[in-house]
mmCIF file of C-alpha atoms in Angstrom:
data_model
loop_
_atom_site.group_PDB
_atom_site.id
_atom_site.type_symbol
_atom_site.label_atom_id
_atom_site.label_comp_id
_atom_site.label_asym_id
_atom_site.label_seq_id
_atom_site.Cartn_x
_atom_site.Cartn_y
_atom_site.Cartn_z
ATOM 1 C CA MET O 1 15.137 86.003 99.945
ATOM 2 C CA SER O 2 12.394 87.348 97.480
ATOM 3 C CA PHE O 3 10.108 86.075 95.415
ATOM 4 C CA ASP O 4 8.081 86.357 91.991
ATOM 5 C CA GLY O 5 5.252 84.220 92.719
ATOM 6 C CA VAL O 6 4.223 80.525 93.630
ATOM 7 C CA LEU O 7 3.309 77.551 91.740
ATOM 8 C CA GLY O 8 1.349 74.801 94.286
ATOM 9 C CA ASN O 9 3.708 74.909 97.184
ATOM 10 C CA ARG O 10 6.505 76.122 95.739
ATOM 11 C CA GLU O 11 7.723 79.150 95.790
ATOM 12 C CA LEU O 12 9.908 80.514 92.730
ATOM 13 C CA PRO O 13 12.722 82.626 93.431
ATOM 14 C CA VAL O 14 13.399 85.341 91.521
ATOM 15 C CA ALA O 15 16.607 85.882 89.172
ATOM 16 C CA PRO O 16 18.852 88.759 89.491
ATOM 17 C CA ILE O 17 18.943 91.308 87.090
ATOM 18 C CA LEU O 18 22.675 92.654 87.639
ATOM 19 C CA ASN O 19 25.271 90.621 89.400
ATOM 20 C CA LEU O 20 29.205 91.306 89.665
ATOM 21 C CA GLU O 21 31.394 88.608 90.341
ATOM 22 C CA ARG O 22 34.565 89.926 91.811
ATOM 23 C CA VAL O 23 35.246 92.923 89.492
ATOM 24 C CA SER O 24 38.024 95.406 89.388
ATOM 25 C CA LEU O 25 38.441 98.430 87.320
ATOM 26 C CA GLN O 26 41.760 99.936 87.387
ATOM 27 C CA ALA O 27 42.598 103.681 86.760
ATOM 28 C CA THR O 28 43.316 104.942 83.125
ATOM 29 C CA ILE O 29 46.688 106.495 84.228
ATOM 30 C CA GLY O 30 48.901 104.365 86.569
ATOM 31 C CA ALA O 31 48.447 100.787 88.496
ATOM 32 C CA ASP O 32 45.667 101.964 91.236
ATOM 33 C CA LEU O 33 42.736 100.261 90.923
ATOM 34 C CA LEU O 34 39.328 102.387 91.701
ATOM 35 C CA LEU O 35 36.979 99.021 92.557
ATOM 36 C CA ARG O 36 38.659 95.872 93.976
ATOM 37 C CA GLU O 37 36.780 92.800 93.736
ATOM 38 C CA ILE O 38 33.263 94.174 93.671
ATOM 39 C CA SER O 39 30.523 91.433 94.483
ATOM 40 C CA PHE O 40 26.765 91.812 94.599
ATOM 41 C CA SER O 41 23.723 91.101 92.697
ATOM 42 C CA ILE O 42 20.609 93.295 92.798
ATOM 43 C CA LEU O 43 16.975 91.603 92.015
ATOM 44 C CA PRO O 44 14.207 93.478 89.356
ATOM 45 C CA GLY O 45 12.515 96.353 91.316
ATOM 46 C CA GLU O 46 15.114 96.841 94.122
ATOM 47 C CA ILE O 47 16.086 100.096 95.061
ATOM 48 C CA VAL O 48 19.845 100.206 95.844
ATOM 49 C CA GLY O 49 21.550 102.741 97.806
ATOM 50 C CA ILE O 50 25.350 103.331 96.775
ATOM 51 C CA VAL O 51 27.289 105.616 99.610
ATOM 52 C CA GLY O 52 30.624 106.427 100.705
ATOM 53 C CA VAL O 53 33.144 109.184 100.821
ATOM 54 C CA SER O 54 34.434 111.046 97.546
ATOM 55 C CA GLY O 55 36.616 108.905 95.995
ATOM 56 C CA ALA O 56 35.484 105.558 97.312
ATOM 57 C CA GLY O 57 34.495 104.218 93.942
ATOM 58 C CA LYS O 58 30.609 105.473 93.213
ATOM 59 C CA THR O 59 30.758 107.329 90.139
ATOM 60 C CA SER O 60 33.030 104.582 88.435
ATOM 61 C CA LEU O 61 30.781 101.805 89.701
ATOM 62 C CA LEU O 62 28.179 103.838 87.705
ATOM 63 C CA ARG O 63 30.200 104.150 84.878
ATOM 64 C CA LEU O 64 31.621 100.756 84.706
ATOM 65 C CA LEU O 65 27.496 99.115 84.701
ATOM 66 C CA ASN O 66 27.004 101.629 82.140
ATOM 67 C CA GLY O 67 29.227 100.486 79.863
ATOM 68 C CA LEU O 68 31.450 103.480 79.601
ATOM 69 C CA VAL O 69 34.615 102.203 81.363
ATOM 70 C CA SER O 70 35.366 97.998 81.215
ATOM 71 C CA PRO O 71 36.633 95.877 84.123
ATOM 72 C CA HIS O 72 40.117 94.882 84.299
ATOM 73 C CA GLN O 73 38.888 91.639 85.870
ATOM 74 C CA GLY O 74 35.721 90.063 86.980
ATOM 75 C CA LYS O 75 32.542 89.596 85.124
ATOM 76 C CA ILE O 76 29.171 91.257 84.925
ATOM 77 C CA TYR O 77 25.674 89.663 84.450
ATOM 78 C CA LEU O 78 22.723 91.603 83.244
ATOM 79 C CA ALA O 79 19.789 89.133 82.940
ATOM 80 C CA GLY O 80 21.921 86.253 83.094
ATOM 81 C CA LYS O 81 23.929 87.346 80.122
ATOM 82 C CA GLU O 82 27.735 88.493 80.011
ATOM 83 C CA TYR O 83 28.059 92.161 79.101
ATOM 84 C CA GLN O 84 30.099 91.258 76.117
ATOM 85 C CA GLU O 85 27.193 89.968 74.629
ATOM 86 C CA TYR O 86 25.274 93.381 74.588
ATOM 87 C CA THR O 87 26.177 95.948 72.094
ATOM 88 C CA ALA O 88 27.433 99.141 73.961
ATOM 89 C CA LEU O 89 23.727 100.403 72.483
ATOM 90 C CA GLU O 90 21.529 98.045 74.132
ATOM 91 C CA LEU O 91 23.606 98.078 77.339
ATOM 92 C CA ARG O 92 22.652 102.102 77.461
ATOM 93 C CA ARG O 93 18.908 101.476 76.450
ATOM 94 C CA ARG O 94 18.855 98.884 79.280
ATOM 95 C CA LEU O 95 20.922 101.035 81.831
ATOM 96 C CA VAL O 96 20.517 104.673 81.810
ATOM 97 C CA LEU O 97 22.958 106.887 83.721
ATOM 98 C CA ALA O 98 21.648 110.567 84.923
ATOM 99 C CA PRO O 99 25.016 111.895 86.001
ATOM 100 C CA GLN O 100 26.004 114.589 88.574
ATOM 101 C CA GLU O 101 26.598 116.906 85.920
ATOM 102 C CA PRO O 102 24.739 116.797 83.188
ATOM 103 C CA LYS O 103 25.184 118.332 79.822
ATOM 104 C CA LEU O 104 23.076 119.363 76.961
ATOM 105 C CA LEU O 105 25.695 119.118 74.380
ATOM 106 C CA GLY O 106 24.664 123.005 72.746
ATOM 107 C CA MET O 107 20.881 121.640 72.548
ATOM 108 C CA THR O 108 18.120 123.480 73.575
ATOM 109 C CA VAL O 109 16.091 121.453 76.502
ATOM 110 C CA ILE O 110 13.326 120.640 74.473
ATOM 111 C CA GLU O 111 15.957 119.177 71.851
ATOM 112 C CA ALA O 112 17.713 117.030 74.666
ATOM 113 C CA LEU O 113 14.768 115.552 75.867
ATOM 114 C CA SER O 114 13.455 114.536 72.488
ATOM 115 C CA TYR O 115 16.806 113.418 71.380
ATOM 116 C CA PRO O 116 16.868 109.311 72.906
ATOM 117 C CA LEU O 117 13.161 109.155 71.389
ATOM 118 C CA LYS O 118 14.090 110.309 67.669
ATOM 119 C CA LEU O 119 16.968 107.731 67.985
ATOM 120 C CA GLN O 120 14.424 105.529 68.782
ATOM 121 C CA GLN O 121 12.180 106.458 65.664
ATOM 122 C CA TYR O 122 9.217 107.699 67.901
ATOM 123 C CA PRO O 123 6.322 109.572 66.061
ATOM 124 C CA GLU O 124 6.813 112.961 66.731
ATOM 125 C CA SER O 125 3.444 113.352 68.277
ATOM 126 C CA GLN O 126 4.260 110.558 71.089
ATOM 127 C CA ILE O 127 7.632 112.695 71.654
ATOM 128 C CA GLN O 128 5.508 115.328 72.814
ATOM 129 C CA THR O 129 3.351 113.395 74.675
ATOM 130 C CA GLU O 130 6.146 111.599 76.377
ATOM 131 C CA ILE O 131 8.101 114.858 77.132
ATOM 132 C CA ALA O 132 4.806 116.894 78.669
ATOM 133 C CA SER O 133 3.848 113.872 80.688
ATOM 134 C CA TRP O 134 7.455 113.794 82.493
ATOM 135 C CA ASN O 135 7.753 117.293 82.515
ATOM 136 C CA ASP O 136 4.157 117.494 84.537
ATOM 137 C CA ARG O 137 5.490 114.834 86.943
ATOM 138 C CA LEU O 138 8.778 116.413 87.678
ATOM 139 C CA ARG O 139 7.274 120.108 87.813
ATOM 140 C CA ILE O 140 9.161 120.929 85.175
ATOM 141 C CA PRO O 141 8.206 124.416 83.948
ATOM 142 C CA SER O 142 7.005 124.731 80.024
ATOM 143 C CA ALA O 143 9.281 128.107 79.829
ATOM 144 C CA LEU O 144 12.487 125.846 80.420
ATOM 145 C CA LEU O 145 11.839 124.087 76.898
ATOM 146 C CA THR O 146 13.597 126.700 74.750
ATOM 147 C CA LYS O 147 16.757 127.621 76.709
ATOM 148 C CA THR O 148 20.318 126.066 76.537
ATOM 149 C CA GLU O 149 22.505 124.974 78.928
ATOM 150 C CA LEU O 150 24.211 128.086 79.396
ATOM 151 C CA GLN O 151 20.764 129.535 80.717
ATOM 152 C CA LEU O 152 19.923 127.104 82.957
ATOM 153 C CA SER O 153 21.039 126.631 86.762
ATOM 154 C CA LEU O 154 22.873 123.144 88.098
ATOM 155 C CA GLY O 155 19.722 122.545 89.379
ATOM 156 C CA GLN O 156 17.573 122.160 86.822
ATOM 157 C CA ARG O 157 20.223 120.446 84.401
ATOM 158 C CA GLN O 158 20.326 118.015 87.249
ATOM 159 C CA ILE O 159 16.015 117.486 86.822
ATOM 160 C CA LEU O 160 16.377 117.874 83.030
ATOM 161 C CA ALA O 161 18.822 114.987 83.129
ATOM 162 C CA ILE O 162 16.659 112.684 85.083
ATOM 163 C CA ALA O 163 13.336 113.543 82.934
ATOM 164 C CA ARG O 164 15.813 112.504 79.883
ATOM 165 C CA ALA O 165 16.520 109.094 81.768
ATOM 166 C CA LEU O 166 13.005 108.070 82.666
ATOM 167 C CA ILE O 167 11.878 108.943 78.980
ATOM 168 C CA MET O 168 14.291 106.353 77.715
ATOM 169 C CA LYS O 169 12.424 103.920 79.725
ATOM 170 C CA PRO O 170 15.453 101.582 81.080
ATOM 171 C CA GLN O 171 15.212 98.574 82.610
ATOM 172 C CA ILE O 172 17.780 100.033 85.639
ATOM 173 C CA LEU O 173 18.130 104.017 86.217
ATOM 174 C CA MET O 174 21.301 104.802 87.763
ATOM 175 C CA LEU O 175 21.168 108.646 89.453
ATOM 176 C CA ASP O 176 24.670 109.992 90.312
ATOM 177 C CA GLU O 177 23.974 112.203 93.320
ATOM 178 C CA PRO O 178 20.506 113.493 91.757
ATOM 179 C CA THR O 179 19.231 115.763 94.627
ATOM 180 C CA SER O 180 22.563 117.855 95.120
ATOM 181 C CA ALA O 181 21.629 120.781 93.826
ATOM 182 C CA LEU O 182 17.548 120.509 94.086
ATOM 183 C CA ASP O 183 15.445 122.544 96.367
ATOM 184 C CA VAL O 184 13.894 120.473 98.971
ATOM 185 C CA ALA O 185 10.227 120.748 97.128
ATOM 186 C CA THR O 186 11.854 119.215 94.071
ATOM 187 C CA ALA O 187 14.064 116.674 95.794
ATOM 188 C CA ALA O 188 10.806 115.478 97.619
ATOM 189 C CA ASN O 189 8.792 115.187 94.655
ATOM 190 C CA LEU O 190 11.764 113.412 92.568
ATOM 191 C CA LEU O 191 11.941 110.966 95.281
ATOM 192 C CA LYS O 192 8.014 110.407 95.515
ATOM 193 C CA VAL O 193 8.260 109.808 91.707
ATOM 194 C CA LEU O 194 11.002 107.470 91.875
ATOM 195 C CA ARG O 195 9.291 105.494 94.561
ATOM 196 C CA GLN O 196 6.030 105.370 92.320
ATOM 197 C CA LEU O 197 8.005 104.087 89.252
ATOM 198 C CA ASN O 198 9.677 101.652 91.367
ATOM 199 C CA ARG O 199 6.234 100.495 92.909
ATOM 200 C CA GLU O 200 3.768 100.478 90.175
ATOM 201 C CA GLU O 201 6.328 99.702 87.053
ATOM 202 C CA ASN O 202 8.943 97.598 89.025
ATOM 203 C CA LEU O 203 11.800 99.664 87.734
ATOM 204 C CA THR O 204 15.193 99.281 89.447
ATOM 205 C CA ILE O 205 17.334 101.797 90.716
ATOM 206 C CA LEU O 206 20.580 102.577 91.631
ATOM 207 C CA LEU O 207 20.846 105.730 93.685
ATOM 208 C CA VAL O 208 24.228 107.744 94.749
ATOM 209 C CA ASN O 209 23.677 109.774 97.354
ATOM 210 C CA HIS O 210 25.012 111.677 100.211
ATOM 211 C CA GLN O 211 22.328 112.377 101.590
ATOM 212 C CA LEU O 212 21.484 109.633 104.281
ATOM 213 C CA GLU O 213 18.378 110.615 105.474
ATOM 214 C CA GLN O 214 17.039 110.430 102.013
ATOM 215 C CA MET O 215 18.262 106.956 101.152
ATOM 216 C CA GLN O 216 16.808 105.740 104.172
ATOM 217 C CA GLY O 217 13.544 106.983 103.032
ATOM 218 C CA ILE O 218 13.493 105.200 99.832
ATOM 219 C CA CYS O 219 16.034 102.381 99.553
ATOM 220 C CA ASP O 220 15.645 98.491 99.556
ATOM 221 C CA ARG O 221 19.277 97.952 100.010
ATOM 222 C CA LEU O 222 22.411 99.580 100.982
ATOM 223 C CA LEU O 223 25.601 99.206 99.950
ATOM 224 C CA LEU O 224 29.132 100.763 101.111
ATOM 225 C CA LEU O 225 32.245 101.738 99.229
ATOM 226 C CA GLU O 226 35.024 102.062 100.871
ATOM 227 C CA ARG O 227 38.393 102.620 98.795
ATOM 228 C CA GLY O 228 37.081 100.978 96.263
ATOM 229 C CA SER O 229 36.117 97.561 98.032
ATOM 230 C CA LEU O 230 32.417 96.910 99.037
ATOM 231 C CA GLY O 231 32.639 97.070 103.207
ATOM 232 C CA LEU O 232 28.611 96.638 103.490
ATOM 233 C CA ASP O 233 25.904 95.218 101.944
ATOM 234 C CA VAL O 234 22.727 94.842 104.165
ATOM 235 C CA PRO O 235 19.043 95.292 103.611
ATOM 236 C CA ALA O 236 17.704 99.030 104.508
ATOM 237 C CA ASN O 237 15.947 97.637 106.860
ATOM 238 C CA ASP O 238 18.676 96.019 108.420
ATOM 239 C CA ALA O 239 20.879 98.659 108.361
ATOM 240 C CA ASN O 240 22.183 100.803 111.614
ATOM 241 C CA TRP O 241 21.984 104.373 109.437
ATOM 242 C CA THR O 242 23.545 105.733 112.525
ATOM 243 C CA GLN O 243 26.734 103.637 112.472
ATOM 244 C CA VAL O 244 27.045 103.599 108.902
ATOM 245 C CA SER O 245 27.132 107.856 109.241
ATOM 246 C CA GLN O 246 29.969 107.622 111.539
ATOM 247 C CA LYS O 247 31.797 104.660 109.341
ATOM 248 C CA ILE O 248 31.450 107.548 106.506
ATOM 249 C CA PHE O 249 32.303 110.310 108.937
ATOM 250 C CA GLU O 250 36.096 108.572 110.243
ATOM 251 C CA LEU O 251 36.533 107.454 106.667
ATOM 252 C CA GLN O 252 36.517 111.239 105.609
ATOM 253 C CA GLY O 253 38.868 111.961 108.641
ATOM 254 C CA GLN O 254 41.032 109.401 107.233
ATOM 255 C CA GLU O 255 40.839 111.026 104.095
ATOM 256 C CA ALA O 256 41.706 114.497 105.204
ATOM 257 C CA GLU O 257 44.537 113.454 107.491
ATOM 258 C CA GLU O 258 46.248 111.641 104.594
ATOM 259 C CA TRP O 259 45.910 114.728 102.145
ATOM 260 C CA SER O 260 47.569 116.866 104.682
#
């Protein structure tokens, strides 16, 4: 158990920042369930890795937590309050998702990075300071700022989407395959920055990633999704990463056989 302090000789337990109770998500078309009775809690400041084969429900889970879709059944709590008690805008300011295939929606890079801060009525000087700070930390070249989506590689769009998410200063940062299109050096720097933010600012992070070696180096907890169900929920230090890798390999084989 984790603790936030001591009062006399009595330790004070930390309340979960996020809690799911038997949550299921139904497909938009048909009666299939994308997620089946998912239950877990996340403490403030945890980095939680979410793994599983394609189609296991990882992205669906992030979209559900971001409020982009609603559960078919079950309850979700953020900081002790049910999701229904928050507006969609409040949820998306507290839980920010950087998707796997980011879009700039016709904006230039500088416009896309500025947009969330302008919505919150930040002064222009502070907007420029924030953007410069994150560009420096994430090693984003200033030459990219005037470019549009069509002029960027997938890796460049990916790191810019993460910068935009971080600029919003979320309570919970959700990343869907954030390093899939990044070169080795950029990916390593991103993971370093995420760990620094986690330690210095107690940022809670949910991280979907197929690269288990990256997960092993940064995560506090590991969740394994199997066909929309939660197959594993363990502290990262207690996980048998070789067995997890083998399990995912077996599940991929099963999926391939069914498709064939």
